[in-house]
Coordinates of C-alpha atoms and ligand atoms in Angstrom, one line a residue:
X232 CA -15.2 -11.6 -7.2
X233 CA -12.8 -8.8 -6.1
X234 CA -10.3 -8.9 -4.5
X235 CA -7.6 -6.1 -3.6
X236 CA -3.6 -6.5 -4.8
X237 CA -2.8 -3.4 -6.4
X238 CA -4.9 0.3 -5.7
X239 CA -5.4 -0.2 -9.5
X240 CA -7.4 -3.4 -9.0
X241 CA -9.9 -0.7 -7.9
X242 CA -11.4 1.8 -10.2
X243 CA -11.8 5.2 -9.9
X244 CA -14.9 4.9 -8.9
X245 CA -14.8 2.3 -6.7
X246 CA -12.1 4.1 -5.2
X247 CA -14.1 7.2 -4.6
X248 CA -16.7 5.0 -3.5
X249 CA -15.1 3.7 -0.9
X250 CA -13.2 6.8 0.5
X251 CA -17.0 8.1 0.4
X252 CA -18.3 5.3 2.6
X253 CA -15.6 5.5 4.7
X254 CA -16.6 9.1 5.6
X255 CA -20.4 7.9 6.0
X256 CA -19.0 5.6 8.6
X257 CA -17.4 8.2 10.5
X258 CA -20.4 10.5 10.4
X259 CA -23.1 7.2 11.4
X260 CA -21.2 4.9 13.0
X261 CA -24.1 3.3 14.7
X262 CA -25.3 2.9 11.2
X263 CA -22.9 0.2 10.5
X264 CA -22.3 -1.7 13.5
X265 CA -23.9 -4.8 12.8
X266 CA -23.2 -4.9 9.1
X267 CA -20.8 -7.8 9.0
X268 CA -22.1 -9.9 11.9
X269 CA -21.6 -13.6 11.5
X270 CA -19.1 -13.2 8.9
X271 CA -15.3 -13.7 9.6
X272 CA -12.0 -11.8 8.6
X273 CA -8.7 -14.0 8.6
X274 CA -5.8 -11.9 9.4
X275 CA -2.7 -14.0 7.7
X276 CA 0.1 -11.7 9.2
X277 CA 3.6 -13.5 7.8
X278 CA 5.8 -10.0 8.6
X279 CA 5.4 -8.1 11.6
X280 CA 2.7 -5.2 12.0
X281 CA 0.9 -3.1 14.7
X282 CA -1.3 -0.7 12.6
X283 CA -2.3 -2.5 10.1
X284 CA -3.5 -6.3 11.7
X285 CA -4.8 -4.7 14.7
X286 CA -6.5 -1.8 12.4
X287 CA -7.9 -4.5 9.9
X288 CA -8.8 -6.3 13.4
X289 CA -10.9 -3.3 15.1
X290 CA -12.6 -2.6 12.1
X291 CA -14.5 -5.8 11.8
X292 CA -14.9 -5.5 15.4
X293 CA -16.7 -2.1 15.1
X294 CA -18.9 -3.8 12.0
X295 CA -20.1 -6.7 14.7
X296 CA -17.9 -9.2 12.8
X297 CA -15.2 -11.6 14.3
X298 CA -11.4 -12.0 13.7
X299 CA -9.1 -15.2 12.9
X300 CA -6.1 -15.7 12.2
X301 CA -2.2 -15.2 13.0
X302 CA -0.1 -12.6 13.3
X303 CA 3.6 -14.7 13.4
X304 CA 4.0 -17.4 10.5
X305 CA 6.1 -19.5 12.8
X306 CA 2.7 -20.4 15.0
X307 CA 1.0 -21.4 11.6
X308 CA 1.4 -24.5 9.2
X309 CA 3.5 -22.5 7.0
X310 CA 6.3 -23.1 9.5
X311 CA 5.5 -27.2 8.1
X312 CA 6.5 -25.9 4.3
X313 CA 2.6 -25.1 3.2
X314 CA 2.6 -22.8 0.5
X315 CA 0.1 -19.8 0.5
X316 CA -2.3 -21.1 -2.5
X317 CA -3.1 -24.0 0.2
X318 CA -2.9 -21.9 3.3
X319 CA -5.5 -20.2 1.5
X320 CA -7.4 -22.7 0.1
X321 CA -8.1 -23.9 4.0
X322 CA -8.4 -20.7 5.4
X323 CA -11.1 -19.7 2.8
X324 CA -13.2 -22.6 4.7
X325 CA -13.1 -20.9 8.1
X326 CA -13.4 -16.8 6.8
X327 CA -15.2 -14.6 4.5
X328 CA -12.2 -12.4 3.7
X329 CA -8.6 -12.8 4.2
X330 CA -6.5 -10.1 4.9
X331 CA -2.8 -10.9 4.4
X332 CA 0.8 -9.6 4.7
X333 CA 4.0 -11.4 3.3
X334 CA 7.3 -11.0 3.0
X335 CA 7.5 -12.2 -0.7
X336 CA 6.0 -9.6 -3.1
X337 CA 3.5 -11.3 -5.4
X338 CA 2.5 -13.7 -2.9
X339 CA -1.1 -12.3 -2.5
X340 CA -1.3 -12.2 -5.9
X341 CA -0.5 -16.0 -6.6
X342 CA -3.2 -17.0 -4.0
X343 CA -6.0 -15.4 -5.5
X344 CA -5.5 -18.0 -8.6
X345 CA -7.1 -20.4 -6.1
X346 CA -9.2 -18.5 -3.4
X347 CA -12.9 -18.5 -3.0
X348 CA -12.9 -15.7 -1.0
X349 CA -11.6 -12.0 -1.6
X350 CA -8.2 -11.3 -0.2
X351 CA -6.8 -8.0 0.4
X352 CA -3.3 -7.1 0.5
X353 CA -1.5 -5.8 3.6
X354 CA 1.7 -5.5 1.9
X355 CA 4.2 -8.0 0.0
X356 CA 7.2 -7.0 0.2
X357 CA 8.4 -3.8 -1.1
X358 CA 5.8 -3.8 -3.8
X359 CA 2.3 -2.9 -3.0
X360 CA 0.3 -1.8 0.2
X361 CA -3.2 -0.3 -1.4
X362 CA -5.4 -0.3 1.8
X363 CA -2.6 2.2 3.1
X364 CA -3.0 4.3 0.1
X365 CA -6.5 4.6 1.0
X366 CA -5.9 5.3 4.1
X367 CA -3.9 8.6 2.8
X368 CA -6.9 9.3 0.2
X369 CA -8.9 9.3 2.8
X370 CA -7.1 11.9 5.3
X371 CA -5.6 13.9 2.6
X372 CA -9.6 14.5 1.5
X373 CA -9.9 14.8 5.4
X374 CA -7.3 17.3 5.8
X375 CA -7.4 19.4 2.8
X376 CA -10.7 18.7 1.8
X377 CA -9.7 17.8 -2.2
X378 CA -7.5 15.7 -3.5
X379 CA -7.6 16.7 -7.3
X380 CA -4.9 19.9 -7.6
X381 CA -2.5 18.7 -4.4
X382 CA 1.3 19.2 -4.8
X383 CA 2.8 16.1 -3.1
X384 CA 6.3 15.4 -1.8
X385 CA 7.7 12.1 -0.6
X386 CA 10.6 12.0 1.3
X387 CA 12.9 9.1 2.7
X388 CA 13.1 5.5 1.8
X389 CA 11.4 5.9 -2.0
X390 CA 13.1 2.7 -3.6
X391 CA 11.9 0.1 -0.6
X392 CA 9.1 2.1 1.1
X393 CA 5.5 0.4 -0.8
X394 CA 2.9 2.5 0.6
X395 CA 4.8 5.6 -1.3
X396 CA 4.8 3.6 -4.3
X397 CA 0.8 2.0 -4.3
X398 CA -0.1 5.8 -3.6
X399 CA 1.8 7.5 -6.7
X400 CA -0.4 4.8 -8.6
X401 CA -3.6 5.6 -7.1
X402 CA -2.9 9.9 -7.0
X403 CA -2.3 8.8 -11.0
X404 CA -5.9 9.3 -11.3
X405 CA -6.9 12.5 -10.0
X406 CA -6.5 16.1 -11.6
X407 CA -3.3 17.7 -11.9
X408 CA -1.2 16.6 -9.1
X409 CA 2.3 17.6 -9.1
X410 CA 4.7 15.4 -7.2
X411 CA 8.2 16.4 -5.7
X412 CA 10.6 12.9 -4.7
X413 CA 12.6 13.9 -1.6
X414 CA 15.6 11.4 -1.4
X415 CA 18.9 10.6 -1.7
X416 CA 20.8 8.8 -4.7
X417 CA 20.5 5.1 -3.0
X418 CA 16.6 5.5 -1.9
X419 CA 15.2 6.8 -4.7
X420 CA 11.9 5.7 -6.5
X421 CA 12.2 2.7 -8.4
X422 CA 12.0 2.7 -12.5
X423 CA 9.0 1.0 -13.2
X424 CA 7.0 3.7 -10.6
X425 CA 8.5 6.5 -12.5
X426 CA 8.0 5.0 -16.3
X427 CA 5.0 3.3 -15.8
X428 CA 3.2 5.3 -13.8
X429 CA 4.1 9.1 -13.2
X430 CA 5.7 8.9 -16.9
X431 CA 2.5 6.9 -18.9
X432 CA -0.3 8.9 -17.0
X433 CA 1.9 12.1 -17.0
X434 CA 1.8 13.4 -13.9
X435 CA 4.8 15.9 -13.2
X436 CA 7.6 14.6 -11.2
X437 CA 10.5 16.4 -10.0
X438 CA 13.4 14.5 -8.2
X439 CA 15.6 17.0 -5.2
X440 CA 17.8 16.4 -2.4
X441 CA 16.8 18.5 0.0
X442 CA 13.4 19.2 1.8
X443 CA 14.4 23.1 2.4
X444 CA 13.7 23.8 -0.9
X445 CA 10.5 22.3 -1.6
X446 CA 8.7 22.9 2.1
X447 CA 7.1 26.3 0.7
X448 CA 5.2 24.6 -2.4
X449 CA 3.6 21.6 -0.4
X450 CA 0.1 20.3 0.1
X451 CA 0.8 17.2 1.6
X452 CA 4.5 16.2 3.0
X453 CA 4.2 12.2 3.2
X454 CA 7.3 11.3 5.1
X455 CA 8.5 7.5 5.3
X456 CA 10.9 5.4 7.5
X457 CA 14.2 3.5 5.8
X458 CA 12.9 0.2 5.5
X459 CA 16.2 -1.0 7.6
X460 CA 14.5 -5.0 6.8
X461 CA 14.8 -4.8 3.0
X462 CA 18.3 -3.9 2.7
X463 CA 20.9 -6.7 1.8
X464 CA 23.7 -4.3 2.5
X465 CA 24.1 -3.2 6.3
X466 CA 26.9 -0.4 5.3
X467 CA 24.1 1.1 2.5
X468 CA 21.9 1.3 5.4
X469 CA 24.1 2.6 7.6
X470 CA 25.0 5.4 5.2
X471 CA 21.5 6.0 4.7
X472 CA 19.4 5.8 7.6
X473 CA 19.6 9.2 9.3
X474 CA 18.8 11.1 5.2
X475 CA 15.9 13.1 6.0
X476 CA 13.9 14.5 9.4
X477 CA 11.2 16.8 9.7
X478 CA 12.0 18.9 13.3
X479 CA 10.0 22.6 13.5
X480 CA 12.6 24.6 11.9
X481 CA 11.8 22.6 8.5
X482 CA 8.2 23.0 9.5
X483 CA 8.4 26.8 9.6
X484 CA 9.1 26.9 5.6
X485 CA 6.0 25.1 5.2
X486 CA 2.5 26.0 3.9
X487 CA 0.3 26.9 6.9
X488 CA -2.3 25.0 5.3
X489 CA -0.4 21.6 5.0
X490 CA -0.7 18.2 6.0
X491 CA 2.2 15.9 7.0
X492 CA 1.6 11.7 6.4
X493 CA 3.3 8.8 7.7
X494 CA 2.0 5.3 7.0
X495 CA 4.2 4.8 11.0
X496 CA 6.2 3.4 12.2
X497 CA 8.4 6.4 12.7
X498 CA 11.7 5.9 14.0
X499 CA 13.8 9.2 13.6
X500 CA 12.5 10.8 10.6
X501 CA 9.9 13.3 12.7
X502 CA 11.0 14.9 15.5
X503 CA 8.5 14.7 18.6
X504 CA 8.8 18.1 18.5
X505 CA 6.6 18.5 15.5
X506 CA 3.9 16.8 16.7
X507 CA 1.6 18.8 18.2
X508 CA 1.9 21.0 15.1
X509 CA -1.9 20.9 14.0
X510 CA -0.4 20.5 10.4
X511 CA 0.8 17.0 11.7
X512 CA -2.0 14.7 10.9
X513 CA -0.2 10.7 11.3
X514 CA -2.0 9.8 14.3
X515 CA -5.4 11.0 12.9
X516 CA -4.4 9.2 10.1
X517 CA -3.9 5.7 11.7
X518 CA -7.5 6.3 12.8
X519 CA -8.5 7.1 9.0
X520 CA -7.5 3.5 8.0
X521 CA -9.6 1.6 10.7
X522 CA -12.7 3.7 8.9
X523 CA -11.4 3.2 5.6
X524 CA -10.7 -0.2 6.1
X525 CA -14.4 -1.0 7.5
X526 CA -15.7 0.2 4.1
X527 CA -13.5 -1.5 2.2
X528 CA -14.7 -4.7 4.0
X529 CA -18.7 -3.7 3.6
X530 CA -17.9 -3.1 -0.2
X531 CA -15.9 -6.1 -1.0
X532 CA -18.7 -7.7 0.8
X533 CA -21.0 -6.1 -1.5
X534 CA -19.2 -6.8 -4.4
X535 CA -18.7 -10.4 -4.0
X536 CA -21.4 -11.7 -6.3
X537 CA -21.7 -9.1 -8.5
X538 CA -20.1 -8.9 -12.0
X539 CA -19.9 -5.1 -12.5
X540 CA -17.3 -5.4 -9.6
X541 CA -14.6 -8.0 -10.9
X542 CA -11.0 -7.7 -11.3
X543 CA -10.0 -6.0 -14.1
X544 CA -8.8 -8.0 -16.9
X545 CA -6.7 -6.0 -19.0
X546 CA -3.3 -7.7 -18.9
X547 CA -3.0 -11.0 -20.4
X548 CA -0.3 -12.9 -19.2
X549 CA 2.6 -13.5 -21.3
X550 CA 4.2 -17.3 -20.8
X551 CA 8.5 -17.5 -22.3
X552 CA 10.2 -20.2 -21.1
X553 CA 13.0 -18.3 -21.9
X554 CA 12.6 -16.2 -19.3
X555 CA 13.0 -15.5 -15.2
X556 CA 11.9 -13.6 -13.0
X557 CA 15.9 -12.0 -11.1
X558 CA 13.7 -10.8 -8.1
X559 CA 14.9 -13.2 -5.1
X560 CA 12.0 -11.9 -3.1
X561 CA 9.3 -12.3 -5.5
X562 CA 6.9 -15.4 -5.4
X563 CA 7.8 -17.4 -8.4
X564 CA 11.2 -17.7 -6.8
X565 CA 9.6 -18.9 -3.9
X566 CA 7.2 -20.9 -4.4
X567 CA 6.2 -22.8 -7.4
X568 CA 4.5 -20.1 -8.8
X569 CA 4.8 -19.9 -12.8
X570 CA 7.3 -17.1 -14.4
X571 CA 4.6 -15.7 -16.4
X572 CA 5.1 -11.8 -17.5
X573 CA 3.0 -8.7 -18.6
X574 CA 3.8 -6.6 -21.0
X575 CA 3.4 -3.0 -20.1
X576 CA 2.4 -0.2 -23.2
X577 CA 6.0 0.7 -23.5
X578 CA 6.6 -2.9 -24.3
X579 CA 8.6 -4.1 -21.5
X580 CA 8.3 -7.1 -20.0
X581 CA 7.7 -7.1 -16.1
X582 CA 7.2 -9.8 -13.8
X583 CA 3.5 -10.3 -13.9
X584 CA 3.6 -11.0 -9.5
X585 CA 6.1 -8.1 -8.7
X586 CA 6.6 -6.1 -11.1
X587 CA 10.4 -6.4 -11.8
X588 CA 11.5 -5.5 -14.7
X589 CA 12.7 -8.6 -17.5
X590 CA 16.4 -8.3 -18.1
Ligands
LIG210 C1 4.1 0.7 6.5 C2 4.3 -0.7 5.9 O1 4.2 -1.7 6.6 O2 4.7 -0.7 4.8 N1 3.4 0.7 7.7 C3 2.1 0.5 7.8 O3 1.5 -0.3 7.1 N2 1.4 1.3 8.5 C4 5.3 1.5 6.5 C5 6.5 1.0 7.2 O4 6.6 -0.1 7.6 O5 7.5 1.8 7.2

């Protein structure tokens, strides 16, 4: 069965696959609308969201399928102490897929050791949030029509902002992309994204301060919102919160061919003012994901059964009980989930739900 935690859960193929399907939908959408009738999505929402529950929601609408769920832990059992494994053990009963979101990175993760249906993450935490990246696959393709060659900056909130960090893992597999990291000292991209991933597949990275003098050399400007809710420190945030925003002066440096992403919610890092700049592609984005995330549903439908389309099985977990997990927001701090650990090629241990680095 697959299920999708990580964008690298997917291969490339799959990926493309999907991205492909997605466009398929958009061109014959009367093709699809009855493709997932009688069959269920579970929406397991434990952190708040607009886009993505309502997005997940309408696109099993538009596929003739039906929606369950909740979209506030507090309504839910979970508010009784019931850990995710049996939230969904149960809610495996009722739906054919769960989508979920949660606070505690790893948690999707740790409940796909026990579910009999796929589950797709919708973001834990600040670690992951890969039916967002293809969301931006699919409207950079869109937009620029490639995504092999693409010079990409990220500005803002690089440390806590996940959808920057799942899509610097998934553009890892196209041709000669070059990316630029727009942010300041206390925002910027976490190690393991940088070693592991830009540094082990060796795709160029260049770290500046300022978005004046990068704008001319872009392809794709995916701007991002301080994650105000992961901070522990209320002066860092304060200090941080206003870094970077995109008005039309800044827009004037840029390429005239150039697309500017936003996974949304904006709060003051675009100026309205650039919005009806054709460049500006975030709101035909949010529609991207609705089509993306239909195909997604249709292949891991697809998929189930078939063994060609597992997980991929790679990593083999490494068990020290010598060891802990220091991430207070990752599952096995959580819940009873086992410290277990991976060990990456450059042989350092890393949490094997989030990621964190063994100290
Ligand atoms: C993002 C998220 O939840 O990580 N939003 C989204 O899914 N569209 C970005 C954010 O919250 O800033």
């Amino acid at each position: 069965m697959k299920h999708l935690i990580d964008p690298m859960d997917l291969s490339k193929q799959e990926t493309d696959e999907i991205i492909s399907l997605a466009q398929d939908i958009i061109a014959h959408r009367e093709r699809y609308q009855g493709s997932m009738s009688h069959r269920k999505l579970a929406t397991l929402f434990y952190e708040p969201s607009t886009r993505t529950r309502l997005s997940f929601t309408a696109a099993m609408m538009e596929l003739g399928g039906n929606v369950l769920g909740f979209s506030d832990a507090k309504s839910s059992s979970v508010s009784k102490g019931e850990t995710v494994q049996d939230t969904v053990r149960v809610v495996g009963c009722f739906a054919d897929v769960i989508a979920m979101r949660h606070y505690i990175e790893g948690a999707q993760l740790y409940a796909t050791e026990v579910s009999r249906v796929p589950i797709i993450n919708a973001g834990d935490g600040s670690h992951s949030h890969p039916t967002q990246t293809l969301t931006d696959l699919l409207t950079i393709q869109r937009e620029l029509g490639h995504i092999d060659g693409i010079t990409i900056g990220f500005c803002g909130d690089l440390r806590f902002g996940r959808t920057v960090h799942s899509l610097i893992k998934a553009l890892s597999r196209y041709k000669d992309i070059k990316v630029i990291l727009i942010a300041p000292q206390e925002l910027k991209l976490p190690d393991y994204i940088k070693r592991d991933v830009c540094e082990r597949t060796g795709i160029p990275y260049r770290e500046v301060e300022t978005m004046e003098e990068v704008m001319p050399e872009l392809d794709v400007l995916y701007m991002t919102r301080v994650q105000k809710e992961r901070f522990l420190d209320e002066d860092e945030f304060d200090r941080v919160k206003d870094s970077f925003v995109l008005d039309a002066a800044r827009m004037a440096l840029a390429k005239e061919k150039m697309a500017v992403l936003h996974p949304l919610p904006r709060v003051n890092e675009i100026l309205t003012e650039v919005d009806d700049d054709p460049r500006a592609a975030y709101f035909r984005q949010v529609e991207n994901g609705k089509f993306v995330r239909e195909a997604l549903i249709v292949k891991l439908h697809e998929w189930k059964d078939d063994p060609e389309h597992g997980m991929p099985s790679h990593d083999y977990p490494v068990y020290d009980d010598t060891l802990r997990c220091t991430n207070s927001k990752c599952i096995c701090n959580n819940e009873r989930a086992p410290h277990k650990f991976r060990r990456g090629d450059d042989g350092v241990l890393r949490c094997w739900y989030c990621d964190s680095k063994v100290k």
